PDB file of C-alpha atoms and ligand atoms in Angstrom:
ATOM      1  CA  MET A   1     133.988  99.124  76.146  1.00 36.00           C
ATOM      2  CA  ARG A   2     131.491 101.883  76.516  1.00 38.00           C
ATOM      3  CA  LEU A   3     129.564 101.619  80.065  1.00 37.00           C
ATOM      4  CA  ARG A   4     126.004 101.859  79.501  1.00 40.00           C
ATOM      5  CA  ARG A   5     124.678 105.168  80.576  1.00 37.00           C
ATOM      6  CA  GLY A   6     124.060 105.662  84.153  1.00 35.00           C
ATOM      7  CA  ALA A   7     126.297 102.581  84.648  1.00 41.00           C
ATOM      8  CA  VAL A   8     128.557 102.391  87.894  1.00 43.00           C
ATOM      9  CA  LYS A   9     131.634 101.057  88.176  1.00 44.00           C
ATOM     10  CA  LEU A  10     132.168  98.094  91.692  1.00 46.00           C
ATOM     11  CA  ALA A  11     136.153  96.893  92.310  1.00 48.00           C
ATOM     12  CA  GLY A  12     136.784  95.783  88.781  1.00 46.00           C
ATOM     13  CA  MET A  13     133.671  95.002  87.420  1.00 50.00           C
ATOM     14  CA  THR A  14     131.143  97.578  85.560  1.00 51.00           C
ATOM     15  CA  THR A  15     127.505  96.173  86.459  1.00 57.00           C
ATOM     16  CA  SER A  16     124.988  99.259  85.466  1.00 88.00           C
ATOM     17  CA  ILE A  17     122.237  97.648  88.108  1.00 94.00           C
ATOM     18  CA  PRO A  18     123.241  98.768  92.181  1.00 96.00           C
ATOM     19  CA  LEU A  19     121.002  97.009  94.056  1.00 97.00           C
ATOM     20  CA  VAL A  20     117.737  95.165  93.439  1.00 98.00           C
ATOM     21  CA  VAL A  21     115.430  94.806  96.653  1.00 98.00           C
ATOM     22  CA  PHE A  22     113.057  91.759  97.377  1.00 98.00           C
ATOM     23  CA  THR A  23     110.638  92.684  99.626  1.00 98.00           C
ATOM     24  CA  ASP A  24     107.909  90.836 100.788  1.00 95.00           C
ATOM     25  CA  LEU A  25     104.375  92.855 100.490  1.00 95.00           C
ATOM     26  CA  ASP A  26     101.744  92.650 104.106  1.00 91.00           C
ATOM     27  CA  GLY A  27     103.094  93.352 107.200  1.00 93.00           C
ATOM     28  CA  THR A  28     106.422  94.859 105.196  1.00 96.00           C
ATOM     29  CA  LEU A  29     105.964  96.899 102.722  1.00 98.00           C
ATOM     30  CA  LEU A  30     102.618  97.279 103.062  1.00 95.00           C
ATOM     31  CA  ASP A  31     100.913  97.245 106.437  1.00 94.00           C
ATOM     32  CA  HIS A  32      99.620  94.333 108.243  1.00 88.00           C
ATOM     33  CA  VAL A  33      96.211  96.335 108.946  1.00 86.00           C
ATOM     34  CA  THR A  34      95.623  99.420 106.269  1.00 87.00           C
ATOM     35  CA  TYR A  35      97.937  97.708 103.089  1.00 88.00           C
ATOM     36  CA  ASP A  36      98.929 100.844 103.169  1.00 94.00           C
ATOM     37  CA  TRP A  37     102.233 101.711 101.820  1.00 97.00           C
ATOM     38  CA  GLU A  38     102.946 105.778 101.520  1.00 98.00           C
ATOM     39  CA  PRO A  39     105.352 105.853 104.148  1.00 98.00           C
ATOM     40  CA  ALA A  40     107.474 103.883 102.272  1.00 98.00           C
ATOM     41  CA  ARG A  41     107.290 107.161  99.502  1.00 98.00           C
ATOM     42  CA  PRO A  42     110.576 108.733 100.027  1.00 98.00           C
ATOM     43  CA  ALA A  43     112.497 105.474 100.412  1.00 98.00           C
ATOM     44  CA  LEU A  44     110.900 103.914  96.895  1.00 98.00           C
ATOM     45  CA  ALA A  45     111.910 106.778  95.155  1.00 97.00           C
ATOM     46  CA  ALA A  46     115.664 106.950  96.186  1.00 97.00           C
ATOM     47  CA  LEU A  47     115.333 102.841  94.755  1.00 97.00           C
ATOM     48  CA  ALA A  48     114.030 104.517  91.850  1.00 96.00           C
ATOM     49  CA  ARG A  49     116.917 107.601  91.408  1.00 95.00           C
ATOM     50  CA  ILE A  50     119.856 105.433  91.285  1.00 96.00           C
ATOM     51  CA  GLY A  51     117.954 102.420  88.899  1.00 95.00           C
ATOM     52  CA  ALA A  52     117.764  99.972  91.652  1.00 97.00           C
ATOM     53  CA  PRO A  53     114.643  97.462  90.957  1.00 98.00           C
ATOM     54  CA  VAL A  54     112.019  96.421  93.194  1.00 98.00           C
ATOM     55  CA  VAL A  55     110.562  92.905  93.214  1.00 98.00           C
ATOM     56  CA  LEU A  56     107.561  92.419  94.738  1.00 98.00           C
ATOM     57  CA  SER A  57     107.542  89.068  96.890  1.00 96.00           C
ATOM     58  CA  SER A  58     104.591  88.412  97.709  1.00 92.00           C
ATOM     59  CA  SER A  59     101.883  85.078  98.035  1.00 89.00           C
ATOM     60  CA  LYS A  60      99.739  87.470  96.117  1.00 92.00           C
ATOM     61  CA  THR A  61      98.695  86.197  92.798  1.00 94.00           C
ATOM     62  CA  ALA A  62     100.091  88.867  89.587  1.00 93.00           C
ATOM     63  CA  ALA A  63      96.834  90.035  89.046  1.00 94.00           C
ATOM     64  CA  GLU A  64      96.672  91.769  92.500  1.00 95.00           C
ATOM     65  CA  ILE A  65     100.891  91.972  92.082  1.00 95.00           C
ATOM     66  CA  THR A  66     100.385  93.888  88.606  1.00 95.00           C
ATOM     67  CA  ARG A  67      98.272  96.243  90.203  1.00 94.00           C
ATOM     68  CA  LEU A  68      99.794  97.128  92.964  1.00 95.00           C
ATOM     69  CA  GLN A  69     103.757  97.767  90.782  1.00 96.00           C
ATOM     70  CA  VAL A  70     101.546 100.690  88.472  1.00 96.00           C
ATOM     71  CA  ASP A  71     100.159 102.971  91.633  1.00 95.00           C
ATOM     72  CA  MET A  72     103.579 101.492  93.369  1.00 96.00           C
ATOM     73  CA  GLY A  73     105.576 103.047  90.195  1.00 95.00           C
ATOM     74  CA  LEU A  74     107.491 100.019  89.639  1.00 96.00           C
ATOM     75  CA  ALA A  75     105.336  98.105  86.682  1.00 94.00           C
ATOM     76  CA  GLY A  76     108.225  96.097  84.431  1.00 93.00           C
ATOM     77  CA  HIS A  77     109.878  95.632  87.677  1.00 96.00           C
ATOM     78  CA  LEU A  78     110.012  91.095  87.946  1.00 96.00           C
ATOM     79  CA  ALA A  79     108.156  90.033  90.850  1.00 97.00           C
ATOM     80  CA  ILE A  80     108.186  86.792  92.645  1.00 95.00           C
ATOM     81  CA  CYS A  81     103.915  85.717  92.717  1.00 94.00           C
ATOM     82  CA  GLU A  82     102.415  83.346  95.041  1.00 93.00           C
ATOM     83  CA  ASN A  83     105.225  82.647  97.167  1.00 90.00           C
ATOM     84  CA  GLY A  84     107.960  81.511  95.193  1.00 91.00           C
ATOM     85  CA  CYS A  85     105.879  79.404  92.857  1.00 91.00           C
ATOM     86  CA  GLY A  86     105.885  82.106  89.317  1.00 91.00           C
ATOM     87  CA  LEU A  87     107.060  85.014  88.125  1.00 92.00           C
ATOM     88  CA  VAL A  88     105.265  88.696  87.309  1.00 92.00           C
ATOM     89  CA  GLY A  89     107.233  90.021  83.931  1.00 88.00           C
ATOM     90  CA  ALA A  90     109.104  87.215  83.447  1.00 72.00           C
ATOM     91  CA  ALA A  91     109.417  86.274  78.543  1.00 57.00           C
ATOM     92  CA  THR A  92     109.971  82.672  80.048  1.00 53.00           C
ATOM     93  CA  GLY A  93     106.888  82.706  82.068  1.00 51.00           C
ATOM     94  CA  ALA A  94     108.878  80.814  84.472  1.00 55.00           C
ATOM     95  CA  GLY A  95     107.059  79.332  87.404  1.00 59.00           C
ATOM     96  CA  THR A  96     105.855  75.643  88.720  1.00 59.00           C
ATOM     97  CA  GLY A  97     103.630  73.762  87.166  1.00 66.00           C
ATOM     98  CA  ASP A  98     100.421  75.363  86.943  1.00 87.00           C
ATOM     99  CA  HIS A  99      97.110  75.793  88.914  1.00 93.00           C
ATOM    100  CA  ALA A 100      94.761  73.545  86.434  1.00 93.00           C
ATOM    101  CA  ALA A 101      97.878  70.276  86.365  1.00 94.00           C
ATOM    102  CA  LEU A 102      96.782  71.316  90.748  1.00 95.00           C
ATOM    103  CA  ARG A 103      93.240  70.853  90.429  1.00 95.00           C
ATOM    104  CA  ARG A 104      93.451  68.107  88.069  1.00 95.00           C
ATOM    105  CA  GLU A 105      94.774  65.887  91.309  1.00 96.00           C
ATOM    106  CA  LEU A 106      93.376  67.992  93.791  1.00 96.00           C
ATOM    107  CA  ASP A 107      89.445  66.164  91.933  1.00 95.00           C
ATOM    108  CA  LEU A 108      91.431  62.843  91.224  1.00 96.00           C
ATOM    109  CA  LEU A 109      91.861  62.398  95.617  1.00 96.00           C
ATOM    110  CA  PRO A 110      89.164  59.966  97.553  1.00 95.00           C
ATOM    111  CA  PRO A 111      85.753  61.684  97.493  1.00 96.00           C
ATOM    112  CA  GLN A 112      86.027  62.367 101.644  1.00 94.00           C
ATOM    113  CA  LEU A 113      89.303  63.954 101.473  1.00 96.00           C
ATOM    114  CA  ARG A 114      88.146  65.829  98.690  1.00 97.00           C
ATOM    115  CA  GLN A 115      85.403  67.089 100.051  1.00 96.00           C
ATOM    116  CA  ALA A 116      86.711  69.183 103.682  1.00 97.00           C
ATOM    117  CA  PHE A 117      89.180  70.971 101.584  1.00 98.00           C
ATOM    118  CA  ARG A 118      87.540  74.659 100.206  1.00 98.00           C
ATOM    119  CA  GLY A 119      89.667  76.108  97.603  1.00 97.00           C
ATOM    120  CA  PHE A 120      89.823  79.607  96.745  1.00 97.00           C
ATOM    121  CA  THR A 121      88.614  78.040  93.226  1.00 97.00           C
ATOM    122  CA  ASP A 122      85.204  76.023  95.000  1.00 97.00           C
ATOM    123  CA  MET A 123      84.505  79.240  96.397  1.00 98.00           C
ATOM    124  CA  PRO A 124      81.833  82.413  94.597  1.00 98.00           C
ATOM    125  CA  LEU A 125      83.403  85.744  94.371  1.00 98.00           C
ATOM    126  CA  THR A 126      81.126  86.735  97.090  1.00 98.00           C
ATOM    127  CA  GLU A 127      82.799  84.590  99.616  1.00 97.00           C
ATOM    128  CA  VAL A 128      86.690  85.423  99.121  1.00 96.00           C
ATOM    129  CA  MET A 129      85.136  88.239  99.776  1.00 95.00           C
ATOM    130  CA  ASP A 130      83.724  87.205 103.403  1.00 95.00           C
ATOM    131  CA  LEU A 131      86.794  85.362 103.989  1.00 92.00           C
ATOM    132  CA  THR A 132      89.748  88.015 103.467  1.00 88.00           C
ATOM    133  CA  GLY A 133      88.182  91.304 104.204  1.00 88.00           C
ATOM    134  CA  LEU A 134      88.580  91.766 100.339  1.00 89.00           C
ATOM    135  CA  PRO A 135      86.540  94.759  97.929  1.00 93.00           C
ATOM    136  CA  ARG A 136      84.374  93.076  95.224  1.00 96.00           C
ATOM    137  CA  ASP A 137      88.127  93.826  92.764  1.00 96.00           C
ATOM    138  CA  ASP A 138      90.905  92.698  94.707  1.00 93.00           C
ATOM    139  CA  ALA A 139      89.045  89.658  95.923  1.00 96.00           C
ATOM    140  CA  ALA A 140      88.410  89.003  92.301  1.00 97.00           C
ATOM    141  CA  ARG A 141      92.306  89.423  91.547  1.00 95.00           C
ATOM    142  CA  ALA A 142      92.827  87.317  94.879  1.00 95.00           C
ATOM    143  CA  LYS A 143      91.098  84.014  93.661  1.00 96.00           C
ATOM    144  CA  ALA A 144      92.481  84.756  89.611  1.00 94.00           C
ATOM    145  CA  ARG A 145      95.389  81.983  90.096  1.00 94.00           C
ATOM    146  CA  ASP A 146      97.917  81.109  87.976  1.00 92.00           C
ATOM    147  CA  PHE A 147     100.308  78.174  90.371  1.00 93.00           C
ATOM    148  CA  SER A 148      98.674  77.783  93.888  1.00 94.00           C
ATOM    149  CA  GLU A 149      94.823  76.921  95.165  1.00 96.00           C
ATOM    150  CA  PRO A 150      94.689  78.538  99.183  1.00 95.00           C
ATOM    151  CA  GLY A 151      91.905  77.208 100.290  1.00 96.00           C
ATOM    152  CA  LEU A 152      90.083  76.214 103.599  1.00 96.00           C
ATOM    153  CA  TRP A 153      90.387  72.830 105.442  1.00 96.00           C
ATOM    154  CA  LEU A 154      86.742  72.339 106.624  1.00 96.00           C
ATOM    155  CA  GLY A 155      87.186  68.188 108.148  1.00 95.00           C
ATOM    156  CA  ASP A 156      89.063  66.871 111.685  1.00 96.00           C
ATOM    157  CA  ALA A 157      92.861  66.696 112.555  1.00 95.00           C
ATOM    158  CA  SER A 158      93.318  62.669 110.419  1.00 96.00           C
ATOM    159  CA  GLY A 159      91.678  63.482 107.797  1.00 96.00           C
ATOM    160  CA  ARG A 160      93.586  66.270 107.696  1.00 96.00           C
ATOM    161  CA  ALA A 161      96.810  64.541 108.073  1.00 97.00           C
ATOM    162  CA  ALA A 162      95.382  61.867 105.755  1.00 97.00           C
ATOM    163  CA  PHE A 163      95.400  64.512 102.561  1.00 97.00           C
ATOM    164  CA  LEU A 164      98.375  66.176 103.205  1.00 97.00           C
ATOM    165  CA  ASP A 165      99.829  62.534 102.411  1.00 97.00           C
ATOM    166  CA  ALA A 166      97.936  62.332 100.300  1.00 97.00           C
ATOM    167  CA  LEU A 167      98.528  65.011  98.692  1.00 96.00           C
ATOM    168  CA  ARG A 168     101.864  64.041  99.142  1.00 96.00           C
ATOM    169  CA  ALA A 169     101.656  61.351  97.243  1.00 96.00           C
ATOM    170  CA  ARG A 170     101.127  62.736  94.158  1.00 95.00           C
ATOM    171  CA  GLY A 171     104.483  65.582  94.215  1.00 94.00           C
ATOM    172  CA  VAL A 172     101.275  68.517  96.066  1.00 96.00           C
ATOM    173  CA  SER A 173     102.956  70.443  98.951  1.00 93.00           C
ATOM    174  CA  ALA A 174     101.425  72.667 101.448  1.00 93.00           C
ATOM    175  CA  ARG A 175     102.015  75.917 103.283  1.00 86.00           C
ATOM    176  CA  GLN A 176      99.718  76.787 106.661  1.00 80.00           C
ATOM    177  CA  GLY A 177      99.326  79.711 106.710  1.00 74.00           C
ATOM    178  CA  GLY A 178      97.368  82.821 109.032  1.00 69.00           C
ATOM    179  CA  ARG A 179      94.381  81.233 108.168  1.00 79.00           C
ATOM    180  CA  PHE A 180      94.338  79.975 104.555  1.00 88.00           C
ATOM    181  CA  LEU A 181      96.516  75.998 103.189  1.00 92.00           C
ATOM    182  CA  THR A 182      97.611  76.816 100.400  1.00 92.00           C
ATOM    183  CA  LEU A 183      98.572  73.909  98.082  1.00 95.00           C
ATOM    184  CA  SER A 184     101.814  74.022  95.150  1.00 94.00           C
ATOM    185  CA  PHE A 185     103.775  72.116  93.339  1.00 92.00           C
ATOM    186  CA  GLY A 186     106.078  74.040  95.535  1.00 87.00           C
ATOM    187  CA  GLY A 187     109.014  76.793  95.140  1.00 84.00           C
ATOM    188  CA  THR A 188     110.618  79.097  97.543  1.00 85.00           C
ATOM    189  CA  LYS A 189     110.495  83.157  97.279  1.00 89.00           C
ATOM    190  CA  ALA A 190     114.770  82.172  97.442  1.00 89.00           C
ATOM    191  CA  ASP A 191     113.384  79.522  94.431  1.00 89.00           C
ATOM    192  CA  ARG A 192     112.812  82.523  92.072  1.00 93.00           C
ATOM    193  CA  MET A 193     114.721  85.352  93.760  1.00 95.00           C
ATOM    194  CA  ALA A 194     117.681  83.241  91.834  1.00 93.00           C
ATOM    195  CA  GLU A 195     116.374  83.638  88.431  1.00 92.00           C
ATOM    196  CA  VAL A 196     115.709  87.869  88.787  1.00 95.00           C
ATOM    197  CA  ILE A 197     119.408  87.638  89.969  1.00 96.00           C
ATOM    198  CA  ALA A 198     120.575  86.149  86.757  1.00 94.00           C
ATOM    199  CA  HIS A 199     118.222  88.408  84.541  1.00 93.00           C
ATOM    200  CA  TYR A 200     119.454  91.999  86.500  1.00 96.00           C
ATOM    201  CA  ARG A 201     122.442  90.690  87.496  1.00 96.00           C
ATOM    202  CA  PRO A 202     122.511  93.476  90.221  1.00 97.00           C
ATOM    203  CA  ALA A 203     126.217  94.867  92.337  1.00 96.00           C
ATOM    204  CA  ARG A 204     124.176  93.862  95.466  1.00 97.00           C
ATOM    205  CA  THR A 205     120.966  92.682  96.677  1.00 98.00           C
ATOM    206  CA  ILE A 206     118.659  93.629 100.224  1.00 98.00           C
ATOM    207  CA  ALA A 207     115.930  91.733 100.470  1.00 98.00           C
ATOM    208  CA  LEU A 208     113.112  92.395 104.206  1.00 98.00           C
ATOM    209  CA  GLY A 209     110.447  90.634 104.945  1.00 96.00           C
ATOM    210  CA  ASP A 210     108.847  89.889 108.192  1.00 94.00           C
ATOM    211  CA  ALA A 211     107.018  86.001 108.201  1.00 90.00           C
ATOM    212  CA  PRO A 212     108.713  82.505 107.971  1.00 88.00           C
ATOM    213  CA  ASN A 213     108.076  82.279 104.934  1.00 85.00           C
ATOM    214  CA  ASP A 214     110.618  85.105 104.002  1.00 91.00           C
ATOM    215  CA  ILE A 215     113.162  83.035 105.604  1.00 92.00           C
ATOM    216  CA  GLU A 216     115.041  81.400 102.916  1.00 91.00           C
ATOM    217  CA  MET A 217     114.855  85.636 100.926  1.00 94.00           C
ATOM    218  CA  LEU A 218     115.791  86.516 103.994  1.00 96.00           C
ATOM    219  CA  GLU A 219     119.200  84.531 104.309  1.00 95.00           C
ATOM    220  CA  ALA A 220     120.122  84.175 100.492  1.00 95.00           C
ATOM    221  CA  ALA A 221     120.130  88.586 100.439  1.00 97.00           C
ATOM    222  CA  ASP A 222     123.750  90.938 100.281  1.00 97.00           C
ATOM    223  CA  THR A 223     121.284  91.958 102.995  1.00 98.00           C
ATOM    224  CA  GLY A 224     118.033  90.876 105.487  1.00 98.00           C
ATOM    225  CA  VAL A 225     115.967  92.875 106.633  1.00 98.00           C
ATOM    226  CA  ILE A 226     113.398  91.774 109.645  1.00 97.00           C
ATOM    227  CA  VAL A 227     110.948  93.924 109.316  1.00 97.00           C
ATOM    228  CA  SER A 228     109.059  94.291 112.833  1.00 96.00           C
ATOM    229  CA  ASN A 229     105.688  92.853 113.200  1.00 93.00           C
ATOM    230  CA  PRO A 230     103.684  93.332 116.326  1.00 93.00           C
ATOM    231  CA  HIS A 231     100.764  91.103 115.326  1.00 90.00           C
ATOM    232  CA  HIS A 232     102.265  88.107 115.461  1.00 87.00           C
ATOM    233  CA  ALA A 233     105.104  86.564 117.499  1.00 89.00           C
ATOM    234  CA  PRO A 234     109.249  87.383 116.024  1.00 92.00           C
ATOM    235  CA  LEU A 235     111.314  85.848 113.811  1.00 93.00           C
ATOM    236  CA  PRO A 236     113.826  83.500 115.530  1.00 94.00           C
ATOM    237  CA  PRO A 237     117.575  84.888 115.075  1.00 95.00           C
ATOM    238  CA  LEU A 238     118.547  84.257 111.587  1.00 95.00           C
ATOM    239  CA  HIS A 239     121.732  83.047 110.580  1.00 93.00           C
ATOM    240  CA  GLY A 240     123.707  85.694 109.652  1.00 94.00           C
ATOM    241  CA  GLU A 241     122.311  88.038 112.870  1.00 96.00           C
ATOM    242  CA  ASP A 242     124.850  87.489 114.250  1.00 95.00           C
ATOM    243  CA  THR A 243     127.121  89.162 111.739  1.00 96.00           C
ATOM    244  CA  GLY A 244     124.701  91.677 110.786  1.00 95.00           C
ATOM    245  CA  ARG A 245     124.371  90.086 107.558  1.00 97.00           C
ATOM    246  CA  ILE A 246     120.308  90.335 108.452  1.00 98.00           C
ATOM    247  CA  ILE A 247     119.203  93.277 110.946  1.00 98.00           C
ATOM    248  CA  ARG A 248     115.945  93.754 112.624  1.00 98.00           C
ATOM    249  CA  THR A 249     114.256  96.424 111.921  1.00 98.00           C
ATOM    250  CA  ASP A 250     112.785  98.909 115.341  1.00 96.00           C
ATOM    251  CA  ARG A 251     109.397 100.550 113.436  1.00 96.00           C
ATOM    252  CA  PRO A 252     106.801  98.027 111.733  1.00 97.00           C
ATOM    253  CA  GLY A 253     105.541  97.700 108.325  1.00 97.00           C
ATOM    254  CA  PRO A 254     106.442 100.469 105.278  1.00 98.00           C
ATOM    255  CA  ALA A 255     107.829 103.068 108.222  1.00 98.00           C
ATOM    256  CA  GLY A 256     110.358 100.844 109.046  1.00 98.00           C
ATOM    257  CA  TRP A 257     110.400  99.390 105.558  1.00 98.00           C
ATOM    258  CA  ASN A 258     111.709 103.163 104.547  1.00 98.00           C
ATOM    259  CA  LYS A 259     113.799 104.300 107.506  1.00 98.00           C
ATOM    260  CA  ALA A 260     115.926 100.726 106.795  1.00 98.00           C
ATOM    261  CA  VAL A 261     115.995 101.598 102.885  1.00 98.00           C
ATOM    262  CA  LEU A 262     117.057 104.887 104.009  1.00 98.00           C
ATOM    263  CA  ALA A 263     119.897 104.070 106.072  1.00 97.00           C
ATOM    264  CA  LEU A 264     121.178 101.211 104.427  1.00 97.00           C
ATOM    265  CA  LEU A 265     121.185 103.221 100.985  1.00 97.00           C
ATOM    266  CA  ASP A 266     123.888 105.487 103.165  1.00 96.00           C
ATOM    267  CA  ARG A 267     125.454 102.865 103.732  1.00 94.00           C
ATOM    268  CA  LEU A 268     126.724 101.504 100.312  1.00 93.00           C
ATOM    269  CA  GLY A 269     127.304 105.768  99.826  1.00 92.00           C
ATOM    270  CA  LEU A 270     124.024 104.969  97.114  1.00 91.00           C
ATOM    271  CA  GLN A 271     122.603 108.386  97.591  1.00 83.00           C
ATOM    272  CA  LYS A 272     121.837 110.769  95.484  1.00 76.00           C
ATOM    273  CA  GLU A 273     120.298 114.159  96.142  1.00 69.00           C
ATOM    274  CA  ARG A 274     117.321 114.776  94.883  1.00 63.00           C
ATOM    275  CA  GLN A 275     116.882 117.062  92.699  1.00 55.00           C
ATOM    276  CA  GLY A 276     115.651 120.699  92.740  1.00 46.00           C
ATOM    277  CA  HIS A 277     115.759 120.066  96.558  1.00 46.00           C
ATOM    278  CA  GLY A 278     117.206 121.340  99.411  1.00 39.00           C
TER     279      GLY A 278
HETATM  280 MG1   MG B   1     104.349  89.704 105.277  1.00 53.85          MG
END
């Protein structure tokens, strides 16, 4: 069998994709406060040189992720959007339920429960801008929901429990994030990760994340990297940390991301020299 250009031979099996990197965005590849990713440029360039797809995996919408992919030179790579509810760039349009169906379920709830939840779709653009601190175009992309609905619970705690119970009975699950309560028909980053692996068939996987909604992904990868985030409590010890399969960065955000990825590429023998450099 002829090897395709750029193919590598590993332990008797042939694959053209040596590695896929799955990465969370906020607090991981993007700085927690400034959303800057510049410090990760050297590692992103090293991954591009070896043909390793970087799969952005985030609570962000497809519209937000597609924009970032273009900025980062990752256009055309698969990505995981809305916390694992959907895939970006998949020909099959894989995903869990759809946003219109989710809104219909919401509107079938008793009015006193429904009215106390204010979702992004219920809000004018200016309200989403105020709540998120995003400029107009970015807020519009955050409002472009395909699967899930983030929002605020404006009622009391007992109403919130009744709201969540009523949603659960309709097959809708809720996940509380740092600021928003996000409703969906389920799905985790790790569910979509399996589909991405089936698509690329890489020799190895690395996952990087900073928060509880990344745990399934970190534990499912060949190597997991917990990126330090001093803005919230550290993740508890994860399964695989004792054996070194999951590691922690000392530096936060994109600087920690860059250092960890370059070190792993070295360890795996996957570093290619930059042409015309040094
Ligand atoms: Mg994060």
